[in-house]
């Protein structure tokens, strides 16, 4: 089922396999693995956002949790072939961790209960990302990017990456300025009757403000940045110009069912031209995901204008 | 029904009117602000919400409540079982599981065949529960016990599916927890005509049902084809439950409570019971749903109605248990002697070999990071064994403890469906864990364990107190436990459907993962297993005699009261400790005693020893399968054993039931 994640002829893991079977000292063999090129630390990530940040810092992670779902939730940047799937982030496969011998294991507060155990396998870096703890999320993930880069000795790359991100956000802002930008509400469909809506505090909310938009959903969300609501509650969005943006994946029966609902058809945010379904964007992410989100939203609103 | 001794002094019509009035008043509270506001020109959000969301939701609540209560009343009538309902017979859970599987595997099928899928699921659940129940003359407690076990199993399977789909697939929960939210009249209207047709069919059998009330014998004399009638009534009830589940998810306990209220308030004739149950049920669900909406408005949080009815319905079930007359059932036929069996000595050897083989496989066989299979030897062994050994030890010890607890409980209650999983202790542990997750900031593994343990022991204390009051009738204790489990399930479902990622930790706990077991924990579990299994083995005389029934056991010199108390205590301790190891849902405590008996180990001591070894082996194998099948992803051991073991157990019981009938 997950076998497609492992290209069969990847040399690095063949070497590793040989090491395990032949009982040779694995560490010696692992030096041949391309991901541990000169000076680059071996890092595994138990979080999508941290994994994509690693890529931005020029480090290919040795392993990433939930890799099988990467193309469904993160999409870009694409993860290079040869990265090992670690299993779920809450229960990363310890036998793989042992074999990979990482220098660093990246974790988030979401995984706090696992951290004492993980420390046996490498140095755990716990980074504050998508959970709200007093600082706006965009600020928090920017700071987390810097502290990650500091630990890994990649500060110059981080500054380059972050200034690139700032420039990208500025560009989005400039592109949106002529499009008398409406407020937008952001959702993922759970089923034909419920959505998860993203409010403040939250990564998407901060990015909206950063690129000069405002969130049409003004209610406070949980510390995880979201709220589950029934679809009729979307009528609490009062601004007549507001847009509704849903992100893929949308369950297959949702849109046909909604098309038959008079309530949905009459919702101002759901009118044609006001409602968009965009490619996946991960709310539980970091700067990369923020940029992807900003790009998708900007593009959609531009195309509309 | 004879068990409900007292009745209230109002007529059923008065009660129905009063509850409908209350429901209407609450609904008015919800709707009134809309009428007070002046109509806005053009698009009027408030009016649209009123017309296409609030009103359809009220209608859905009425229809679903009536349908579930009608189903419950039918079940209670034809099964002569005051505890029967779509929830307690596992019918709703069966429908839900079928829908979840279809949603994940064949989403296209759901467009047209949603009702059919739900129907297939609930029919399967009904067939299993009735099939098991038929063997014990539809004894009320046995039937409900099987039903609730099926419910738990279906819930477990739905949980593993969600688990494998990780944090983003919470919709399954919303829907498993039963939300009545609507955005059009589609659901209430389609539900209305289907329910109406079934209600008419039901009207056609009111007269024969009334004859049935006279008793099987007299009804047969009057020419009623009793078996057909029962089948027909159950088919209607199952369809009603399936339709509601297909439309709005699992709404717990309404179908149990409404018919009981109707009867308590004096409805005696079959027609009366059916009509007033439906009306009272409609009113109850409407009250519940409107209260949920008013409350949710206050807390601005998402609350699924089904979870709320389950949370409030459980105490009603507990209350009813006290009023129910109980006969201690004697095991129908001795388990031995039905089939050829191995000599006990050969069986013991086989069992031992099975356990050793399981341990060897679990320790030595695994997969490499690229997914290829590996047999360990040499230095790699030294590297990976420290990772595998604690898990294998924990699985072995917990499996053995659960198995022994299962033997104790089955012999105590004389009920083959009794098992530690349904004792509610695990529910206590889960509840403790949820408190630690949500109340204590950044709770570490030890804090979590501490909370879970205190939750488990709190429930154990409550159950023992309850047991003492109920003269230690063990089936009652089991039902109390399983009712608590259902309540905790509902709570977790409610939390999970808000989308809080911490709910996943709860789920993981419930699914029985050995992942977090450290070497120290594994040692502690093994030690506890040794300390607790020993006294169980020593009580073998009691356990041989107790299944003969209380009077025979007492006349053979078993001190009934203290024997039951001591054995219940021991079973509780065993389950509490094992739950901390492998979670609440393994069903090993249910399976292992049966397997041991099948292997020919029928007397208490060999059965217990055999069950301990087999239970340990099962858990170890489940853990190994869970680690390797979807590598690098891991299926928790508890769930794995429930998934593989429970259907197997059902097969076993069915095959035995045929043999029993032949004899």
Short mmCIF file of C-alpha atoms in Angstrom, two decimals, chain A residues 165-303:
data_model
loop_
_atom_site.label_atom_id
_atom_site.label_comp_id
_atom_site.label_asym_id
_atom_site.label_seq_id
_atom_site.Cartn_x
_atom_site.Cartn_y
_atom_site.Cartn_z
CA UNK A 165 9.13 34.95 1.41
CA UNK A 166 8.71 38.59 2.44
CA UNK A 167 9.27 39.65 -1.14
CA UNK A 168 6.73 37.08 -2.29
CA UNK A 169 4.14 38.36 0.19
CA UNK A 170 4.86 41.97 -0.88
CA UNK A 171 4.39 40.92 -4.47
CA UNK A 172 1.04 39.28 -3.67
CA UNK A 173 0.01 42.41 -1.83
CA UNK A 174 0.94 44.55 -4.81
CA UNK A 175 -0.89 42.27 -7.22
CA UNK A 176 -4.00 42.42 -5.06
CA UNK A 177 -3.98 46.17 -4.54
CA UNK A 178 -5.73 46.99 -7.84
CA UNK A 179 -8.27 44.19 -7.31
CA UNK A 180 -10.44 45.97 -4.71
CA UNK A 181 -9.71 42.97 -2.50
CA UNK A 182 -12.77 41.50 -0.75
CA UNK A 183 -12.62 39.73 2.63
CA UNK A 184 -12.27 35.95 2.27
CA UNK A 185 -13.44 33.02 4.39
CA UNK A 186 -11.32 29.88 4.31
CA UNK A 187 -12.69 26.38 4.75
CA UNK A 188 -12.11 22.69 4.28
CA UNK A 189 -15.22 20.60 3.70
CA UNK A 190 -15.69 17.81 6.22
CA UNK A 191 -18.86 16.49 4.61
CA UNK A 192 -21.87 17.95 2.84
CA UNK A 193 -23.10 19.53 6.06
CA UNK A 194 -20.00 20.67 7.93
CA UNK A 195 -16.89 22.70 7.28
CA UNK A 196 -13.77 23.47 9.20
CA UNK A 197 -13.24 27.21 9.06
CA UNK A 198 -9.96 29.00 9.70
CA UNK A 199 -9.92 32.09 11.86
CA UNK A 200 -7.74 34.10 14.18
CA UNK A 201 -5.32 32.99 15.59
CA UNK A 202 -4.10 30.94 12.67
CA UNK A 203 -1.50 30.80 9.94
CA UNK A 204 -3.93 31.54 7.12
CA UNK A 205 -5.44 34.47 8.98
CA UNK A 206 -2.03 36.06 9.49
CA UNK A 207 -1.09 35.54 5.85
CA UNK A 208 -4.34 37.14 4.69
CA UNK A 209 -3.49 40.25 6.66
CA UNK A 210 0.10 40.16 5.44
CA UNK A 211 -0.99 40.29 1.79
CA UNK A 212 -3.52 43.01 2.43
CA UNK A 213 -6.69 40.93 2.65
CA UNK A 214 -8.99 40.46 5.57
CA UNK A 215 -10.60 37.34 6.99
CA UNK A 216 -14.36 37.31 6.47
CA UNK A 217 -14.71 34.95 9.43
CA UNK A 218 -14.28 37.18 12.45
CA UNK A 219 -15.01 34.69 15.20
CA UNK A 220 -12.23 33.48 17.43
CA UNK A 221 -10.90 30.05 16.49
CA UNK A 222 -9.35 27.45 18.77
CA UNK A 223 -5.64 27.55 19.58
CA UNK A 224 -5.19 25.18 16.67
CA UNK A 225 -6.56 27.86 14.35
CA UNK A 226 -9.83 26.28 13.34
CA UNK A 227 -13.44 25.80 14.22
CA UNK A 228 -15.90 23.13 13.05
CA UNK A 229 -19.23 24.61 12.00
CA UNK A 230 -22.37 23.52 10.18
CA UNK A 231 -22.68 25.05 6.72
CA UNK A 232 -25.64 27.28 7.57
CA UNK A 233 -23.42 29.11 10.03
CA UNK A 234 -21.59 30.55 7.04
CA UNK A 235 -24.55 32.91 6.81
CA UNK A 236 -23.02 34.75 9.76
CA UNK A 237 -20.58 36.22 7.25
CA UNK A 238 -22.31 39.51 6.65
CA UNK A 239 -20.11 41.32 4.14
CA UNK A 240 -21.90 41.00 0.78
CA UNK A 241 -18.60 41.06 -1.13
CA UNK A 242 -17.00 38.30 0.92
CA UNK A 243 -15.47 35.33 -0.91
CA UNK A 244 -15.51 31.72 0.22
CA UNK A 245 -12.42 29.67 -0.56
CA UNK A 246 -12.43 25.92 0.00
CA UNK A 247 -9.30 23.84 -0.34
CA UNK A 248 -9.04 20.42 -1.86
CA UNK A 249 -9.53 17.61 -1.09
CA UNK A 250 -13.30 18.12 -1.13
CA UNK A 251 -15.18 14.83 -0.48
CA UNK A 252 -16.78 13.75 -3.79
CA UNK A 253 -20.43 13.95 -2.76
CA UNK A 254 -20.24 17.43 -1.23
CA UNK A 255 -20.67 19.77 -4.19
CA UNK A 256 -23.53 17.85 -5.87
CA UNK A 257 -25.40 17.73 -2.58
CA UNK A 258 -24.86 21.41 -1.87
CA UNK A 259 -26.09 22.29 -5.34
CA UNK A 260 -29.49 21.01 -4.25
CA UNK A 261 -29.58 23.08 -1.06
CA UNK A 262 -31.53 26.34 -1.38
CA UNK A 263 -29.69 27.63 1.66
CA UNK A 264 -26.30 27.02 0.08
CA UNK A 265 -27.37 28.44 -3.27
CA UNK A 266 -28.60 31.61 -1.60
CA UNK A 267 -25.55 32.12 0.61
CA UNK A 268 -23.88 35.27 -0.74
CA UNK A 269 -20.44 33.69 -0.26
CA UNK A 270 -21.44 30.61 -2.22
CA UNK A 271 -22.66 32.40 -5.35
CA UNK A 272 -20.80 31.71 -8.57
CA UNK A 273 -17.86 34.07 -8.68
CA UNK A 274 -17.76 34.27 -4.92
CA UNK A 275 -16.96 30.64 -4.21
CA UNK A 276 -13.69 29.00 -5.24
CA UNK A 277 -12.23 25.56 -4.73
CA UNK A 278 -8.45 25.72 -4.77
CA UNK A 279 -5.66 23.16 -4.76
CA UNK A 280 -4.66 21.84 -1.31
CA UNK A 281 -2.96 24.21 1.12
CA UNK A 282 -1.84 23.04 4.53
CA UNK A 283 -2.98 25.10 7.48
CA UNK A 284 -0.77 23.12 9.90
CA UNK A 285 2.33 24.39 8.13
CA UNK A 286 5.09 27.01 8.15
CA UNK A 287 6.51 29.65 5.81
CA UNK A 288 6.48 27.44 2.71
CA UNK A 289 2.84 26.56 3.24
CA UNK A 290 2.06 30.22 3.96
CA UNK A 291 3.61 31.17 0.61
CA UNK A 292 1.75 28.44 -1.22
CA UNK A 293 -1.48 29.60 0.38
CA UNK A 294 -0.80 33.25 -0.45
CA UNK A 295 0.01 32.36 -4.05
CA UNK A 296 -3.15 30.27 -4.50
CA UNK A 297 -5.43 32.93 -3.03
CA UNK A 298 -3.81 35.78 -4.93
CA UNK A 299 -4.05 33.89 -8.19
CA UNK A 300 -7.71 33.06 -7.62
CA UNK A 301 -8.68 36.65 -6.82
CA UNK A 302 -6.65 38.00 -9.72
CA UNK A 303 -8.28 35.62 -12.14
#
